[in-house]
Amino acid sequence: GAVVSQHPSRVICKSGTSVKIECRSLDFQATTMFWYRQFPKKSLMLMATSNEGSKATYEQGVEKDKFLINHASLTLSTLTVTSAHPEDSSFYICSAQTSHGTESGYTFGSGTRLTVV
Amino acid sequence: DAKTTQPPSMDCAEGRAANLPCNHSTISGNEYVYWYRQIHSQGPQYIIHGLKNNETNEMASLIITEDRKSSTLILPHATLRDTAVYYCIVRVVYNNNDMRFGAGTRLTVKP
């Protein structure tokens, strides 16, 4: 089946530094990928839609200058958390639609647990 | 997309069927019902989806009422590894639209 690979799985960084998270579609091309954030015991919250070759679309309340999204190829999207602070500590998950224009739904990455100290 | 309502938690005995309900009373005619689950600290996993007919695959069965206002996900023989949060999502299917999650049901399978 379709696989979305997400790295790193865990990262600890110091406050004020930046962290990059990668999301790759391994055996299919994804023109659109999605980034979610999940706080403990809460549901997934959509942060942004990442479009290959164009600017990402951010959900209301998500700072685009803080969460930089780059989708430079059909198989790779990256999320960079800039100037991270402890409140950015969360579980970040990406997903991609496996088949264009069908009802097949999305495949999710395994997630990245970010801890800012 | 229409919103869904699910019980926050359920328990099930190992080996028994787990029946997870979902209410989507405002579903539109072109919206599908999807079920995903999330095991602790992992990404969500696709289970099954349907439009109006009942569906079955190797993981589960999906029963959708005739008026489509509710559905039930059935895990026929629950195992301990089925302990997870189960999300019911309704969405219109068109190119690259997003998928939004509600609170889900935390299913605990007990020995």
Tab-separated table of C-alpha atoms in Angstrom:
chain	number	residue	atom	x	y	z
A	1	GLY	CA	0.000	0.000	0.000
A	2	ALA	CA	0.879	3.659	-0.165
A	3	VAL	CA	3.423	4.804	2.384
A	4	VAL	CA	4.125	8.245	3.753
A	5	SER	CA	7.465	8.482	5.511
A	6	GLN	CA	7.965	11.168	8.122
A	7	HIS	CA	11.251	12.111	9.785
A	8	PRO	CA	12.421	12.555	12.409
A	9	SER	CA	10.127	10.607	14.685
A	10	ARG	CA	11.344	12.496	17.726
A	11	VAL	CA	13.294	15.695	18.146
A	12	ILE	CA	14.313	17.767	21.119
A	13	CYS	CA	15.495	21.278	20.486
A	14	LYS	CA	16.420	24.342	22.464
A	15	SER	CA	14.100	27.278	22.666
A	16	GLY	CA	14.781	29.763	19.889
A	17	THR	CA	16.131	27.255	17.384
A	18	SER	CA	14.446	25.948	14.245
A	19	VAL	CA	13.428	22.388	13.461
A	20	LYS	CA	12.660	20.840	10.074
A	21	ILE	CA	10.299	17.914	9.656
A	22	GLU	CA	10.198	15.972	6.396
A	23	CYS	CA	7.279	14.147	4.852
A	24	ARG	CA	7.847	11.912	1.834
A	25	SER	CA	5.470	9.893	-0.297
A	26	LEU	CA	7.476	6.770	-1.054
A	27	ASP	CA	5.673	5.094	-3.903
A	28	PHE	CA	3.322	7.694	-5.256
A	29	GLN	CA	3.226	11.343	-6.178
A	30	ALA	CA	1.374	13.757	-3.953
A	31	THR	CA	0.486	17.160	-5.341
A	32	THR	CA	-1.057	18.014	-2.008
A	33	MET	CA	0.022	17.155	1.490
A	34	PHE	CA	-1.467	18.202	4.802
A	35	TRP	CA	0.133	19.070	8.114
A	36	TYR	CA	-1.563	18.471	11.453
A	37	ARG	CA	-0.673	19.193	15.036
A	38	GLN	CA	-1.867	17.163	17.981
A	39	PHE	CA	-1.583	18.085	21.652
A	40	PRO	CA	-1.764	15.411	24.361
A	41	LYS	CA	-5.161	13.753	24.634
A	42	LYS	CA	-6.531	15.988	21.915
A	43	SER	CA	-7.574	15.360	18.337
A	44	LEU	CA	-5.608	16.239	15.229
A	45	MET	CA	-5.852	19.871	14.184
A	46	LEU	CA	-5.227	20.795	10.567
A	47	MET	CA	-2.494	23.399	10.324
A	48	ALA	CA	-1.988	23.867	6.611
A	49	THR	CA	-2.361	22.460	3.145
A	50	SER	CA	0.879	22.075	1.255
A	51	ASN	CA	0.670	22.397	-2.530
A	52	GLU	CA	3.497	21.317	-4.800
A	53	GLY	CA	5.026	24.304	-6.542
A	54	SER	CA	2.940	26.918	-4.804
A	55	LYS	CA	2.401	28.546	-1.446
A	56	ALA	CA	0.831	26.640	1.375
A	57	THR	CA	-2.631	27.456	2.614
A	58	TYR	CA	-2.748	27.976	6.373
A	59	GLU	CA	-5.668	27.481	8.717
A	60	GLN	CA	-6.893	30.417	10.716
A	61	GLY	CA	-4.725	31.073	13.719
A	62	VAL	CA	-1.662	29.287	12.356
A	63	GLU	CA	1.292	31.630	11.882
A	64	LYS	CA	2.713	31.150	8.409
A	65	ASP	CA	5.986	32.855	9.322
A	66	LYS	CA	6.489	30.500	12.226
A	67	PHE	CA	5.507	27.278	10.488
A	68	LEU	CA	7.245	27.369	7.125
A	69	ILE	CA	6.034	24.806	4.622
A	70	ASN	CA	7.887	23.911	1.455
A	71	HIS	CA	6.584	21.462	-1.125
A	72	ALA	CA	9.327	21.541	-3.729
A	73	SER	CA	8.636	18.189	-5.352
A	74	LEU	CA	5.785	15.756	-5.842
A	75	THR	CA	7.165	13.469	-3.159
A	76	LEU	CA	8.477	15.804	-0.467
A	77	SER	CA	6.970	18.404	1.815
A	78	THR	CA	8.782	19.964	4.756
A	79	LEU	CA	7.546	21.797	7.813
A	80	THR	CA	10.003	24.066	9.582
A	81	VAL	CA	9.146	25.304	13.040
A	82	THR	CA	11.096	28.525	13.350
A	83	SER	CA	12.216	30.063	16.623
A	84	ALA	CA	10.616	27.249	18.514
A	85	HIS	CA	9.260	27.787	22.008
A	86	PRO	CA	8.048	25.312	24.620
A	87	GLU	CA	4.423	25.926	23.616
A	88	ASP	CA	5.285	24.541	20.165
A	89	SER	CA	5.986	21.178	21.743
A	90	SER	CA	3.496	18.840	20.117
A	91	PHE	CA	2.987	15.836	17.856
A	92	TYR	CA	3.153	16.875	14.191
A	93	ILE	CA	1.677	14.608	11.511
A	94	CYS	CA	1.610	14.859	7.741
A	95	SER	CA	-0.675	13.152	5.270
A	96	ALA	CA	-1.088	12.802	1.532
A	97	GLN	CA	-3.881	11.757	-0.763
A	98	THR	CA	-2.885	8.494	-2.363
A	99	SER	CA	-4.990	8.676	-5.491
A	100	HIS	CA	-5.880	11.813	-7.330
A	101	GLY	CA	-9.542	12.683	-7.249
A	102	THR	CA	-10.812	9.434	-5.783
A	103	GLU	CA	-12.547	8.470	-2.584
A	104	SER	CA	-9.619	6.546	-1.252
A	105	GLY	CA	-8.808	8.935	1.522
A	106	TYR	CA	-5.412	9.802	2.848
A	107	THR	CA	-2.336	8.063	4.135
A	108	PHE	CA	-0.665	9.485	7.205
A	109	GLY	CA	2.929	9.659	8.303
A	110	SER	CA	3.979	8.175	11.614
A	111	GLY	CA	4.305	11.592	13.225
A	112	THR	CA	7.072	13.675	14.795
A	113	ARG	CA	7.125	14.391	18.482
A	114	LEU	CA	8.734	17.769	19.030
A	115	THR	CA	9.898	18.804	22.470
A	116	VAL	CA	11.222	22.319	22.930
A	117	VAL	CA	13.259	22.839	26.076
B	1	ASP	CA	-18.041	19.165	5.890
B	2	ALA	CA	-20.690	17.812	8.249
B	3	LYS	CA	-19.769	17.321	11.867
B	4	THR	CA	-19.843	13.995	13.632
B	5	THR	CA	-20.671	12.951	17.164
B	6	GLN	CA	-19.036	9.970	18.814
B	7	PRO	CA	-19.014	8.705	22.397
B	8	PRO	CA	-15.755	9.740	24.054
B	9	SER	CA	-14.872	6.262	25.248
B	10	MET	CA	-15.905	2.621	25.078
B	11	ASP	CA	-14.669	-0.657	26.487
B	12	CYS	CA	-14.795	-4.034	24.816
B	13	ALA	CA	-13.803	-7.506	25.923
B	14	GLU	CA	-11.096	-9.230	23.932
B	15	GLY	CA	-12.544	-11.552	21.323
B	16	ARG	CA	-15.923	-9.863	21.302
B	17	ALA	CA	-17.274	-7.558	18.638
B	18	ALA	CA	-16.675	-3.852	19.132
B	19	ASN	CA	-19.453	-1.638	17.805
B	20	LEU	CA	-18.522	2.013	17.534
B	21	PRO	CA	-21.345	4.427	16.729
B	22	CYS	CA	-21.151	7.722	14.907
B	23	ASN	CA	-23.845	10.307	14.428
B	24	HIS	CA	-23.682	12.499	11.335
B	25	SER	CA	-27.200	13.839	11.121
B	26	THR	CA	-26.308	16.761	8.834
B	27	ILE	CA	-24.467	14.692	6.250
B	28	SER	CA	-24.926	15.781	2.657
B	29	GLY	CA	-25.732	13.489	-0.222
B	30	ASN	CA	-22.238	13.701	-1.682
B	31	GLU	CA	-20.355	13.131	1.575
B	32	TYR	CA	-18.674	9.850	2.358
B	33	VAL	CA	-18.219	8.350	5.804
B	34	TYR	CA	-14.629	7.492	6.694
B	35	TRP	CA	-13.193	5.717	9.694
B	36	TYR	CA	-9.620	6.045	10.871
B	37	ARG	CA	-7.932	4.954	14.058
B	38	GLN	CA	-4.909	6.207	15.902
B	39	ILE	CA	-2.867	4.024	18.155
B	40	HIS	CA	-0.928	5.920	20.775
B	41	SER	CA	1.852	8.110	19.361
B	42	GLN	CA	1.328	6.972	15.786
B	43	GLY	CA	-0.260	8.526	12.716
B	44	PRO	CA	-3.894	7.709	11.921
B	45	GLN	CA	-4.574	4.500	10.048
B	46	TYR	CA	-7.308	4.145	7.436
B	47	ILE	CA	-9.935	1.530	8.281
B	48	ILE	CA	-12.856	1.759	5.910
B	49	HIS	CA	-15.174	4.155	4.126
B	50	GLY	CA	-18.594	4.145	2.480
B	51	LEU	CA	-21.253	6.282	0.889
B	52	LYS	CA	-24.567	4.553	1.536
B	53	ASN	CA	-24.079	0.809	1.235
B	54	ASN	CA	-22.656	-1.317	3.991
B	55	GLU	CA	-19.007	-2.112	3.483
B	56	THR	CA	-16.681	-4.828	4.741
B	57	ASN	CA	-12.957	-5.339	4.463
B	58	GLU	CA	-10.315	-7.352	6.267
B	59	MET	CA	-10.282	-4.955	9.181
B	60	ALA	CA	-13.901	-4.059	9.835
B	61	SER	CA	-17.460	-3.618	8.674
B	62	LEU	CA	-19.255	-0.338	8.213
B	63	ILE	CA	-22.998	-0.165	8.641
B	64	ILE	CA	-24.659	3.025	7.405
B	65	THR	CA	-28.307	3.645	8.202
B	66	GLU	CA	-30.712	4.090	5.334
B	67	ASP	CA	-31.127	7.799	6.035
B	68	ARG	CA	-27.308	8.068	6.332
B	69	LYS	CA	-27.581	10.042	9.524
B	70	SER	CA	-25.557	7.566	11.514
B	71	SER	CA	-23.163	4.691	11.077
B	72	THR	CA	-21.514	1.956	13.086
B	73	LEU	CA	-18.015	0.594	12.744
B	74	ILE	CA	-17.788	-3.060	13.707
B	75	LEU	CA	-14.582	-4.814	14.667
B	76	PRO	CA	-15.792	-8.418	14.652
B	77	HIS	CA	-13.262	-9.939	17.040
B	78	ALA	CA	-11.487	-7.233	18.963
B	79	THR	CA	-7.920	-7.832	20.119
B	80	LEU	CA	-5.777	-5.899	22.561
B	81	ARG	CA	-4.021	-4.316	19.600
B	82	ASP	CA	-7.291	-2.692	18.569
B	83	THR	CA	-7.064	-0.366	21.559
B	84	ALA	CA	-6.939	3.072	19.934
B	85	VAL	CA	-8.850	6.262	19.278
B	86	TYR	CA	-11.332	5.785	16.443
B	87	TYR	CA	-12.334	8.731	14.308
B	88	CYS	CA	-15.457	8.983	12.196
B	89	ILE	CA	-15.151	11.628	9.480
B	90	VAL	CA	-17.528	12.753	6.778
B	91	ARG	CA	-16.210	14.565	3.779
B	92	VAL	CA	-17.017	15.488	0.249
B	93	VAL	CA	-14.707	13.694	-2.123
B	94	TYR	CA	-13.040	15.980	-4.605
B	95	ASN	CA	-9.494	16.668	-5.539
B	96	ASN	CA	-7.245	17.437	-2.628
B	97	ASN	CA	-9.762	18.595	-0.097
B	98	ASP	CA	-8.654	18.261	3.475
B	99	MET	CA	-9.706	15.795	6.152
B	100	ARG	CA	-10.741	17.143	9.549
B	101	PHE	CA	-10.921	15.166	12.749
B	102	GLY	CA	-13.386	15.318	15.599
B	103	ALA	CA	-12.736	14.109	19.105
B	104	GLY	CA	-13.127	10.412	18.301
B	105	THR	CA	-13.882	7.433	20.541
B	106	ARG	CA	-11.206	5.951	22.735
B	107	LEU	CA	-11.733	2.184	22.534
B	108	THR	CA	-10.115	0.076	25.205
B	109	VAL	CA	-10.050	-3.654	24.609
B	110	LYS	CA	-9.709	-5.525	27.871
B	111	PRO	CA	-8.473	-9.089	28.397
